[in-house]
Amino acid sequence: MASKAIRAKAMLRGIVKVVPSGDTLVIMDLGNRASTEIPPERTIVLSSLIALKLARRGGKQTTDEPWASQSREFLRNICIRKEVKFQVDYTLPNRGLEFGSVFLGDKNVAFYVVAHGWAKLKTERDLDKDKGEFSPYLKELKKWKDKAKENGAGCWTKATAGAVRNLPPSLVGDPNKKGDITHLVEENKGRVRELQAIVEYVGDGSTLHVYLLLDYQHVRVFVAGVSGIVNEKLDC
């Protein structure tokens, strides 16, 4: 059963570490702790928002819902590595989820996302799954959603070009793909050529996981001549 929504709780402070989707942030909680301690991480789902579903490498869904990638990138661009204030509005302990409101300065991040059309609001059926809990800012969110929909912003556009990624099999961690990665290396080795890519995440100080554009091939890149300090392994 969901907990009661927390309305008067003091704001918490943290730094956004990861943005897994267009409605979810992993935040390093900078609350009461010794300066030498590693901040605990909290996954906060923006209250009453529902993101478009991203494709998953190696999963059943290898194709995005339209505009899902752009939705995640929008949220990531405005929040990643930024210090934010946040509060937990409600929790669903049985699902291990915390839903909250996140602020950049005095700006409600959810307002910004919905106003630009990069997330939708939960339906009555979705709210039932949340045991009737919802954002304390739901009224304002509905106004921003209506404006975005009227203006054809973000996912409400009628355009289709570039809306969907179809992810090929990853070249990371699969010995059966050795030939493919060798071909990729040989094709580009020694060439003065820039490969455009999106950084998916940074494994440590010398390792990046990236998607190569335009075919969204997933590869791991090691920075030449550098050995980074190994972090705890990420489940990505």
Tab-separated table of N, CA and C in Angstrom, residues 100-168:
chain	number	residue	atom	x	y	z
A	100	GLY	N	8.647	11.773	-6.645
A	100	GLY	CA	8.919	13.055	-6.021
A	100	GLY	C	8.889	14.225	-6.976
A	101	SER	N	9.107	15.403	-6.399
A	101	SER	CA	9.213	16.654	-7.143
A	101	SER	C	10.658	17.123	-7.058
A	102	VAL	N	11.213	17.515	-8.200
A	102	VAL	CA	12.617	17.904	-8.289
A	102	VAL	C	12.695	19.335	-8.809
A	103	PHE	N	13.600	20.116	-8.219
A	103	PHE	CA	13.705	21.530	-8.577
A	103	PHE	C	15.139	21.898	-8.935
A	104	LEU	N	15.285	22.618	-10.039
A	104	LEU	CA	16.543	23.264	-10.414
A	104	LEU	C	16.392	24.730	-10.042
A	105	GLY	N	17.075	25.152	-8.983
A	105	GLY	CA	16.807	26.483	-8.463
A	105	GLY	C	15.372	26.517	-7.970
A	106	ASP	N	14.579	27.442	-8.509
A	106	ASP	CA	13.167	27.493	-8.127
A	106	ASP	C	12.264	26.937	-9.221
A	107	LYS	N	12.848	26.274	-10.225
A	107	LYS	CA	12.085	25.744	-11.350
A	107	LYS	C	11.734	24.274	-11.126
A	108	ASN	N	10.454	23.959	-11.219
A	108	ASN	CA	9.994	22.580	-11.101
A	108	ASN	C	10.349	21.838	-12.389
A	109	VAL	N	11.198	20.829	-12.287
A	109	VAL	CA	11.670	20.100	-13.467
A	109	VAL	C	10.508	19.460	-14.222
A	110	ALA	N	9.525	18.941	-13.502
A	110	ALA	CA	8.378	18.299	-14.155
A	110	ALA	C	7.617	19.289	-15.037
A	111	PHE	N	7.457	20.530	-14.569
A	111	PHE	CA	6.792	21.550	-15.387
A	111	PHE	C	7.538	21.724	-16.706
A	112	TYR	N	8.851	21.807	-16.600
A	112	TYR	CA	9.701	22.061	-17.765
A	112	TYR	C	9.581	20.928	-18.780
A	113	VAL	N	9.614	19.692	-18.284
A	113	VAL	CA	9.531	18.520	-19.162
A	113	VAL	C	8.172	18.452	-19.858
A	114	VAL	N	7.105	18.610	-19.086
A	114	VAL	CA	5.755	18.509	-19.643
A	114	VAL	C	5.467	19.669	-20.596
A	115	ALA	N	5.922	20.873	-20.249
A	115	ALA	CA	5.675	22.046	-21.087
A	115	ALA	C	6.317	21.906	-22.461
A	116	HIS	N	7.443	21.180	-22.528
A	116	HIS	CA	8.122	20.971	-23.807
A	116	HIS	C	7.649	19.698	-24.505
A	117	GLY	N	6.677	19.026	-23.919
A	117	GLY	CA	6.068	17.876	-24.571
A	117	GLY	C	6.855	16.587	-24.490
A	118	TRP	N	7.782	16.471	-23.529
A	118	TRP	CA	8.633	15.284	-23.481
A	118	TRP	C	8.211	14.265	-22.429
A	119	ALA	N	7.044	14.429	-21.861
A	119	ALA	CA	6.462	13.404	-20.985
A	119	ALA	C	4.957	13.612	-20.966
A	120	LYS	N	4.246	12.536	-20.704
A	120	LYS	CA	2.798	12.597	-20.590
A	120	LYS	C	2.413	12.488	-19.119
A	121	LEU	N	1.149	12.730	-18.837
A	121	LEU	CA	0.657	12.578	-17.475
A	121	LEU	C	-0.054	11.239	-17.333
A	122	LYS	N	-0.016	10.716	-16.144
A	122	LYS	CA	-0.644	9.426	-15.897
A	122	LYS	C	-2.163	9.526	-16.035
A	123	THR	N	-2.738	8.463	-16.557
A	123	THR	CA	-4.187	8.389	-16.703
A	123	THR	C	-4.807	7.941	-15.382
A	124	GLU	N	-6.123	7.922	-15.337
A	124	GLU	CA	-6.814	7.450	-14.133
A	124	GLU	C	-6.414	6.015	-13.805
A	125	ARG	N	-6.232	5.209	-14.846
A	125	ARG	CA	-5.823	3.818	-14.632
A	125	ARG	C	-4.432	3.754	-14.010
A	126	ASP	N	-3.526	4.629	-14.499
A	126	ASP	CA	-2.179	4.668	-13.929
A	126	ASP	C	-2.219	5.113	-12.472
A	127	LEU	N	-3.073	6.093	-12.174
A	127	LEU	CA	-3.173	6.588	-10.803
A	127	LEU	C	-3.693	5.501	-9.867
A	128	ASP	N	-4.556	4.628	-10.390
A	128	ASP	CA	-5.029	3.504	-9.579
A	128	ASP	C	-3.861	2.606	-9.184
A	129	LYS	N	-2.916	2.417	-10.118
A	129	LYS	CA	-1.741	1.602	-9.817
A	129	LYS	C	-0.890	2.255	-8.731
A	130	ASP	N	-0.951	3.586	-8.663
A	130	ASP	CA	-0.211	4.330	-7.644
A	130	ASP	C	-1.021	4.500	-6.366
A	131	LYS	N	-2.069	3.684	-6.221
A	131	LYS	CA	-2.902	3.694	-5.013
A	131	LYS	C	-3.531	5.063	-4.758
A	132	GLY	N	-3.851	5.765	-5.840
A	132	GLY	CA	-4.524	7.050	-5.701
A	132	GLY	C	-3.618	8.222	-5.391
A	133	GLU	N	-2.312	7.981	-5.295
A	133	GLU	CA	-1.373	9.061	-4.998
A	133	GLU	C	-1.048	9.837	-6.277
A	134	PHE	N	-0.704	11.115	-6.131
A	134	PHE	CA	-0.379	11.925	-7.296
A	134	PHE	C	0.460	13.127	-6.876
A	135	SER	N	0.977	13.833	-7.870
A	135	SER	CA	1.819	15.000	-7.608
A	135	SER	C	1.024	16.111	-6.930
A	136	PRO	N	1.626	16.804	-5.974
A	136	PRO	CA	0.947	17.960	-5.378
A	136	PRO	C	0.804	19.109	-6.375
A	137	TYR	N	1.470	18.982	-7.524
A	137	TYR	CA	1.416	20.020	-8.559
A	137	TYR	C	0.624	19.551	-9.783
A	138	LEU	N	-0.266	18.585	-9.583
A	138	LEU	CA	-0.969	17.976	-10.712
A	138	LEU	C	-1.802	18.989	-11.501
A	139	LYS	N	-2.443	19.913	-10.815
A	139	LYS	CA	-3.278	20.902	-11.505
A	139	LYS	C	-2.445	21.720	-12.489
A	140	GLU	N	-1.272	22.177	-12.040
A	140	GLU	CA	-0.398	22.953	-12.920
A	140	GLU	C	0.155	22.092	-14.051
A	141	LEU	N	0.476	20.836	-13.735
A	141	LEU	CA	0.994	19.930	-14.764
A	141	LEU	C	-0.020	19.728	-15.887
A	142	LYS	N	-1.295	19.623	-15.527
A	142	LYS	CA	-2.333	19.441	-16.543
A	142	LYS	C	-2.404	20.655	-17.468
A	143	LYS	N	-2.220	21.848	-16.917
A	143	LYS	CA	-2.241	23.059	-17.747
A	143	LYS	C	-1.076	23.055	-18.732
A	144	TRP	N	0.122	22.680	-18.250
A	144	TRP	CA	1.289	22.635	-19.128
A	144	TRP	C	1.129	21.561	-20.196
A	145	LYS	N	0.542	20.432	-19.819
A	145	LYS	CA	0.326	19.355	-20.796
A	145	LYS	C	-0.624	19.796	-21.898
A	146	ASP	N	-1.704	20.469	-21.522
A	146	ASP	CA	-2.685	20.931	-22.508
A	146	ASP	C	-2.054	21.919	-23.486
A	147	LYS	N	-1.199	22.815	-22.975
A	147	LYS	CA	-0.530	23.784	-23.846
A	147	LYS	C	0.432	23.087	-24.801
A	148	ALA	N	1.191	22.118	-24.278
A	148	ALA	CA	2.146	21.395	-25.119
A	148	ALA	C	1.427	20.622	-26.217
A	149	LYS	N	0.322	19.995	-25.859
A	149	LYS	CA	-0.448	19.215	-26.831
A	149	LYS	C	-1.045	20.123	-27.898
A	150	GLU	N	-1.549	21.265	-27.467
A	150	GLU	CA	-2.134	22.227	-28.406
A	150	GLU	C	-1.092	22.750	-29.393
A	151	ASN	N	0.149	22.933	-28.907
A	151	ASN	CA	1.219	23.474	-29.746
A	151	ASN	C	1.980	22.400	-30.521
A	152	GLY	N	1.631	21.134	-30.311
A	152	GLY	CA	2.338	20.055	-31.001
A	152	GLY	C	3.787	19.944	-30.584
A	153	ALA	N	4.067	20.220	-29.308
A	153	ALA	CA	5.445	20.206	-28.816
A	153	ALA	C	5.892	18.788	-28.477
A	154	GLY	N	7.183	18.530	-28.659
A	154	GLY	CA	7.759	17.255	-28.239
A	154	GLY	C	7.046	16.053	-28.823
A	155	CYS	N	6.623	15.156	-27.948
A	155	CYS	CA	5.983	13.914	-28.399
A	155	CYS	C	4.601	14.137	-28.986
A	156	TRP	N	4.069	15.353	-28.859
A	156	TRP	CA	2.741	15.650	-29.407
A	156	TRP	C	2.806	16.084	-30.871
A	157	THR	N	4.010	16.174	-31.426
A	157	THR	CA	4.149	16.571	-32.815
A	157	THR	C	3.566	15.513	-33.750
A	158	LYS	N	3.186	15.948	-34.941
A	158	LYS	CA	2.701	15.007	-35.951
A	158	LYS	C	3.843	14.483	-36.817
A	159	ALA	N	5.033	15.041	-36.634
A	159	ALA	CA	6.196	14.583	-37.399
A	159	ALA	C	6.596	13.179	-36.945
A	160	THR	N	7.254	12.449	-37.824
A	160	THR	CA	7.679	11.084	-37.498
A	160	THR	C	9.170	10.851	-37.732
A	161	ALA	N	9.814	11.695	-38.530
A	161	ALA	CA	11.226	11.487	-38.863
A	161	ALA	C	12.092	11.549	-37.607
A	162	GLY	N	12.903	10.519	-37.403
A	162	GLY	CA	13.819	10.481	-36.271
A	162	GLY	C	13.183	10.156	-34.941
A	163	ALA	N	11.920	9.736	-34.959
A	163	ALA	CA	11.205	9.518	-33.700
A	163	ALA	C	11.600	8.225	-33.001
A	164	VAL	N	12.070	7.243	-33.768
A	164	VAL	CA	12.275	5.899	-33.216
A	164	VAL	C	13.696	5.412	-33.473
A	165	ARG	N	14.320	4.853	-32.433
A	165	ARG	CA	15.587	4.139	-32.599
A	165	ARG	C	15.289	2.642	-32.658
A	166	ASN	N	15.996	1.950	-33.529
A	166	ASN	CA	15.933	0.492	-33.556
A	166	ASN	C	17.327	-0.007	-33.213
A	167	LEU	N	17.506	-0.511	-31.991
A	167	LEU	CA	18.842	-0.829	-31.505
A	167	LEU	C	19.347	-2.160	-32.054
A	168	PRO	N	20.522	-2.146	-32.704
A	168	PRO	CA	21.142	-3.408	-33.113
A	168	PRO	C	21.733	-4.098	-31.893
